[in-house]
mmCIF file of C-alpha atoms in Angstrom:
data_model
loop_
_atom_site.group_PDB
_atom_site.id
_atom_site.type_symbol
_atom_site.label_atom_id
_atom_site.label_comp_id
_atom_site.label_asym_id
_atom_site.label_seq_id
_atom_site.Cartn_x
_atom_site.Cartn_y
_atom_site.Cartn_z
ATOM 1 C CA ASP A 1 150.315 -5.506 86.047
ATOM 2 C CA SER A 2 151.786 -3.978 82.900
ATOM 3 C CA VAL A 3 148.359 -2.826 81.631
ATOM 4 C CA GLY A 4 147.503 -0.846 84.799
ATOM 5 C CA THR A 5 143.961 -2.125 85.279
ATOM 6 C CA GLY A 6 142.255 -4.638 87.490
ATOM 7 C CA VAL A 7 144.224 -3.955 90.659
ATOM 8 C CA SER A 8 142.701 -3.681 94.142
ATOM 9 C CA ALA A 9 144.448 -1.928 96.995
ATOM 10 C CA TYR A 10 143.766 -1.021 100.598
ATOM 11 C CA CYS A 11 145.282 2.017 102.214
ATOM 12 C CA GLU A 12 145.892 2.171 105.942
ATOM 13 C CA VAL A 13 146.913 5.519 107.372
ATOM 14 C CA GLN A 14 147.523 6.226 111.020
ATOM 15 C CA GLY A 15 148.409 9.460 112.746
ATOM 16 C CA SER A 16 147.520 12.234 115.132
ATOM 17 C CA ILE A 17 145.972 15.673 114.817
ATOM 18 C CA GLU A 18 148.527 18.426 114.390
ATOM 19 C CA ARG A 19 146.285 21.376 113.599
ATOM 20 C CA ILE A 20 142.733 22.429 112.855
ATOM 21 C CA ASP A 21 142.177 25.283 110.407
ATOM 22 C CA VAL A 22 139.236 27.622 110.991
ATOM 23 C CA VAL A 23 137.271 28.218 107.804
ATOM 24 C CA ASP A 24 134.356 30.103 109.391
ATOM 25 C CA GLY A 25 134.875 31.521 112.877
ATOM 26 C CA GLY A 26 131.168 31.822 113.601
ATOM 27 C CA PHE A 27 129.783 34.978 115.167
ATOM 28 C CA ASP A 28 128.791 36.446 118.526
ATOM 29 C CA TYR A 29 129.453 33.500 120.842
ATOM 30 C CA LEU A 30 127.978 33.993 124.294
ATOM 31 C CA SER A 31 130.251 31.303 125.749
ATOM 32 C CA ARG A 32 133.330 29.421 124.544
ATOM 33 C CA PRO A 33 132.295 26.757 121.998
ATOM 34 C CA THR A 34 133.016 23.122 122.789
ATOM 35 C CA LEU A 35 134.935 21.227 120.115
ATOM 36 C CA LYS A 36 134.240 17.533 119.567
ATOM 37 C CA ILE A 37 136.530 15.533 117.321
ATOM 38 C CA SER A 38 135.076 12.338 115.897
ATOM 39 C CA GLY A 39 135.685 9.859 113.094
ATOM 40 C CA GLY A 40 138.785 8.053 111.952
ATOM 41 C CA ASN A 41 138.696 5.708 114.977
ATOM 42 C CA GLY A 42 141.202 7.875 116.823
ATOM 43 C CA SER A 43 140.992 9.116 120.376
ATOM 44 C CA GLY A 44 142.511 11.477 122.873
ATOM 45 C CA CYS A 45 142.668 14.688 120.899
ATOM 46 C CA ILE A 46 141.914 17.782 122.968
ATOM 47 C CA ALA A 47 141.281 21.034 121.110
ATOM 48 C CA ASN A 48 140.271 24.468 122.370
ATOM 49 C CA ALA A 49 138.702 27.355 120.475
ATOM 50 C CA ASN A 50 140.525 30.691 120.737
ATOM 51 C CA LEU A 51 138.158 33.652 120.636
ATOM 52 C CA ILE A 52 138.818 37.256 119.649
ATOM 53 C CA LEU A 53 136.634 40.347 119.833
ATOM 54 C CA LYS A 54 135.616 41.862 116.512
ATOM 55 C CA GLU A 55 133.707 45.041 115.667
ATOM 56 C CA HIS A 56 130.469 44.636 113.729
ATOM 57 C CA SER A 57 128.706 47.205 111.586
ATOM 58 C CA LEU A 58 126.645 47.248 108.424
ATOM 59 C CA THR A 59 126.053 49.924 105.842
ATOM 60 C CA PHE A 60 122.788 50.650 104.057
ATOM 61 C CA ASP A 61 121.492 53.007 101.386
ATOM 62 C CA SER A 62 119.496 55.732 103.154
ATOM 63 C CA THR A 63 118.098 57.371 99.999
ATOM 64 C CA GLU A 64 114.527 57.262 98.728
ATOM 65 C CA ILE A 65 115.322 55.694 95.358
ATOM 66 C CA GLY A 66 117.028 52.328 95.710
ATOM 67 C CA GLY A 67 117.400 52.684 99.456
ATOM 68 C CA TYR A 68 116.411 50.401 102.287
ATOM 69 C CA VAL A 69 114.645 52.863 104.590
ATOM 70 C CA ASN A 70 110.910 52.226 104.987
ATOM 71 C CA LEU A 71 109.136 55.325 106.324
ATOM 72 C CA THR A 72 105.784 53.508 106.613
ATOM 73 C CA ASN A 73 107.108 50.707 108.834
ATOM 74 C CA ASN A 74 109.935 52.753 110.436
ATOM 75 C CA THR A 75 112.506 50.127 109.447
ATOM 76 C CA ILE A 76 116.001 49.981 108.015
ATOM 77 C CA GLY A 77 116.960 47.148 105.701
ATOM 78 C CA PHE A 78 120.272 45.659 104.633
ATOM 79 C CA THR A 79 121.358 43.689 101.570
ATOM 80 C CA THR A 80 122.626 40.830 103.739
ATOM 81 C CA TYR A 81 121.923 39.100 107.058
ATOM 82 C CA HIS A 82 122.481 41.822 109.655
ATOM 83 C CA LYS A 83 123.477 39.610 112.647
ATOM 84 C CA PHE A 84 122.088 42.080 115.203
ATOM 85 C CA ARG A 85 120.241 40.830 118.305
ATOM 86 C CA ASP A 86 116.929 41.971 119.735
ATOM 87 C CA GLY A 87 117.636 44.739 122.222
ATOM 88 C CA GLU A 88 121.217 45.213 121.078
ATOM 89 C CA LEU A 89 122.721 48.660 121.593
ATOM 90 C CA VAL A 90 123.885 50.217 118.302
ATOM 91 C CA THR A 91 125.060 53.606 117.038
ATOM 92 C CA TYR A 92 123.657 55.340 113.977
ATOM 93 C CA ILE A 93 126.452 56.833 111.823
ATOM 94 C CA THR A 94 125.942 59.145 108.827
ATOM 95 C CA ASP A 95 129.559 59.906 107.856
ATOM 96 C CA ALA A 96 128.713 63.652 107.719
ATOM 97 C CA GLN A 97 125.825 63.121 105.288
ATOM 98 C CA THR A 98 122.214 64.198 105.760
ATOM 99 C CA ALA A 99 120.674 61.987 108.449
ATOM 100 C CA ILE A 100 117.410 60.094 108.176
ATOM 101 C CA ALA A 101 114.771 62.434 109.618
ATOM 102 C CA GLY A 102 113.873 61.170 113.080
ATOM 103 C CA LEU A 103 117.343 59.830 113.902
ATOM 104 C CA THR A 104 120.264 61.654 115.488
ATOM 105 C CA THR A 105 123.783 61.252 114.117
ATOM 106 C CA ASN A 106 126.130 59.207 116.366
ATOM 107 C CA ALA A 107 123.274 58.522 118.786
ATOM 108 C CA PRO A 108 122.704 55.206 120.553
ATOM 109 C CA TYR A 109 119.587 53.162 119.774
ATOM 110 C CA PHE A 110 118.312 49.673 120.582
ATOM 111 C CA CYS A 111 117.492 47.210 117.757
ATOM 112 C CA ALA A 112 114.316 45.251 117.280
ATOM 113 C CA ILE A 113 114.721 42.447 114.767
ATOM 114 C CA LYS A 114 111.998 42.340 112.120
ATOM 115 C CA ASP A 115 113.642 39.644 109.995
ATOM 116 C CA ALA A 116 117.120 38.527 108.897
ATOM 117 C CA THR A 117 117.720 41.715 106.887
ATOM 118 C CA THR A 118 115.501 44.335 108.582
ATOM 119 C CA ILE A 119 115.526 46.165 111.937
ATOM 120 C CA SER A 120 113.727 48.991 113.685
ATOM 121 C CA LEU A 121 115.383 51.347 116.171
ATOM 122 C CA HIS A 122 114.087 52.196 119.651
ATOM 123 C CA SER A 123 114.949 54.620 122.451
ATOM 124 C CA THR A 124 114.848 51.982 125.201
ATOM 125 C CA TYR A 125 115.858 48.361 125.587
ATOM 126 C CA SER A 126 112.400 47.323 126.790
ATOM 127 C CA ASP A 127 110.704 48.941 123.762
ATOM 128 C CA ALA A 128 113.080 47.092 121.427
ATOM 129 C CA ILE A 129 112.470 43.745 123.131
ATOM 130 C CA THR A 130 108.687 44.152 122.990
ATOM 131 C CA GLY A 131 108.843 45.698 119.498
ATOM 132 C CA ILE A 132 106.835 48.801 120.411
ATOM 133 C CA SER A 133 107.405 52.549 120.022
ATOM 134 C CA SER A 134 109.980 52.409 117.243
ATOM 135 C CA ILE A 135 111.660 55.675 116.318
ATOM 136 C CA SER A 136 109.502 57.432 113.731
ATOM 137 C CA LEU A 137 111.438 57.792 110.470
ATOM 138 C CA THR A 138 109.961 60.780 108.637
ATOM 139 C CA GLY A 139 112.425 61.475 105.827
ATOM 140 C CA TYR A 140 115.149 59.764 103.824
ATOM 141 C CA GLY A 141 118.827 60.413 104.365
ATOM 142 C CA GLU A 142 121.657 60.984 101.968
ATOM 143 C CA GLY A 143 124.041 58.292 100.754
ATOM 144 C CA ILE A 144 125.399 55.159 102.360
ATOM 145 C CA GLN A 145 125.084 55.184 106.158
ATOM 146 C CA GLU A 146 125.950 52.748 108.931
ATOM 147 C CA ILE A 147 124.612 50.952 111.996
ATOM 148 C CA LYS A 148 127.426 49.876 114.334
ATOM 149 C CA CYS A 149 127.228 47.587 117.369
ATOM 150 C CA ALA A 150 128.260 49.217 120.635
ATOM 151 C CA ASN A 151 129.886 45.984 121.845
ATOM 152 C CA LYS A 152 132.367 43.835 119.970
ATOM 153 C CA LYS A 153 131.412 40.273 118.943
ATOM 154 C CA ARG A 154 133.261 37.090 119.889
ATOM 155 C CA VAL A 155 134.444 34.920 116.984
ATOM 156 C CA VAL A 156 136.727 31.872 116.761
ATOM 157 C CA SER A 157 140.123 32.983 115.466
ATOM 158 C CA SER A 158 142.038 29.719 115.770
ATOM 159 C CA VAL A 159 142.077 26.312 117.450
ATOM 160 C CA SER A 160 144.813 25.209 119.845
ATOM 161 C CA ILE A 161 145.664 21.521 120.114
ATOM 162 C CA GLY A 162 146.179 20.575 123.780
ATOM 163 C CA SER A 163 146.767 16.891 123.020
ATOM 164 C CA SER A 164 147.142 15.481 119.500
ATOM 165 C CA GLY A 165 145.656 12.088 120.355
ATOM 166 C CA SER A 166 146.489 8.898 118.483
ATOM 167 C CA ASN A 167 145.294 6.333 115.938
ATOM 168 C CA TYR A 168 143.402 8.806 113.746
#
């Protein structure tokens, strides 16, 4: 009407799926994720996740004041979720700064997960899995240092539409 109030309307839209945008590609998939498309009363859409390999590393403050190295517990902490796995092979990197006493620059170690932001390092996979015999950290390092995964992680980079379906 001329006032612009009191109207009721129903909208009916019909179509197919043309694309799916990836907002968060996830992290470290062990197998290809299965995509399920639901809602909208449509059917027949087939979509496949495309995975890429991505390097993963985290930096941490190795100093005594303000740092995340715990000499009592022999742990290294991070300011965010580290995303490492128990028993994962990593490399300790100092970027030419003084290393944490007890660790060797550019050496491989195995992670034991203490919590979402803390790990300990071990010489063997079996020690890391059982959480025993962590490397003894006896002195703080210098500056910002890094723990880098030896193997790249699989993440979803995009989604391919194999069949767009109908009646969505």
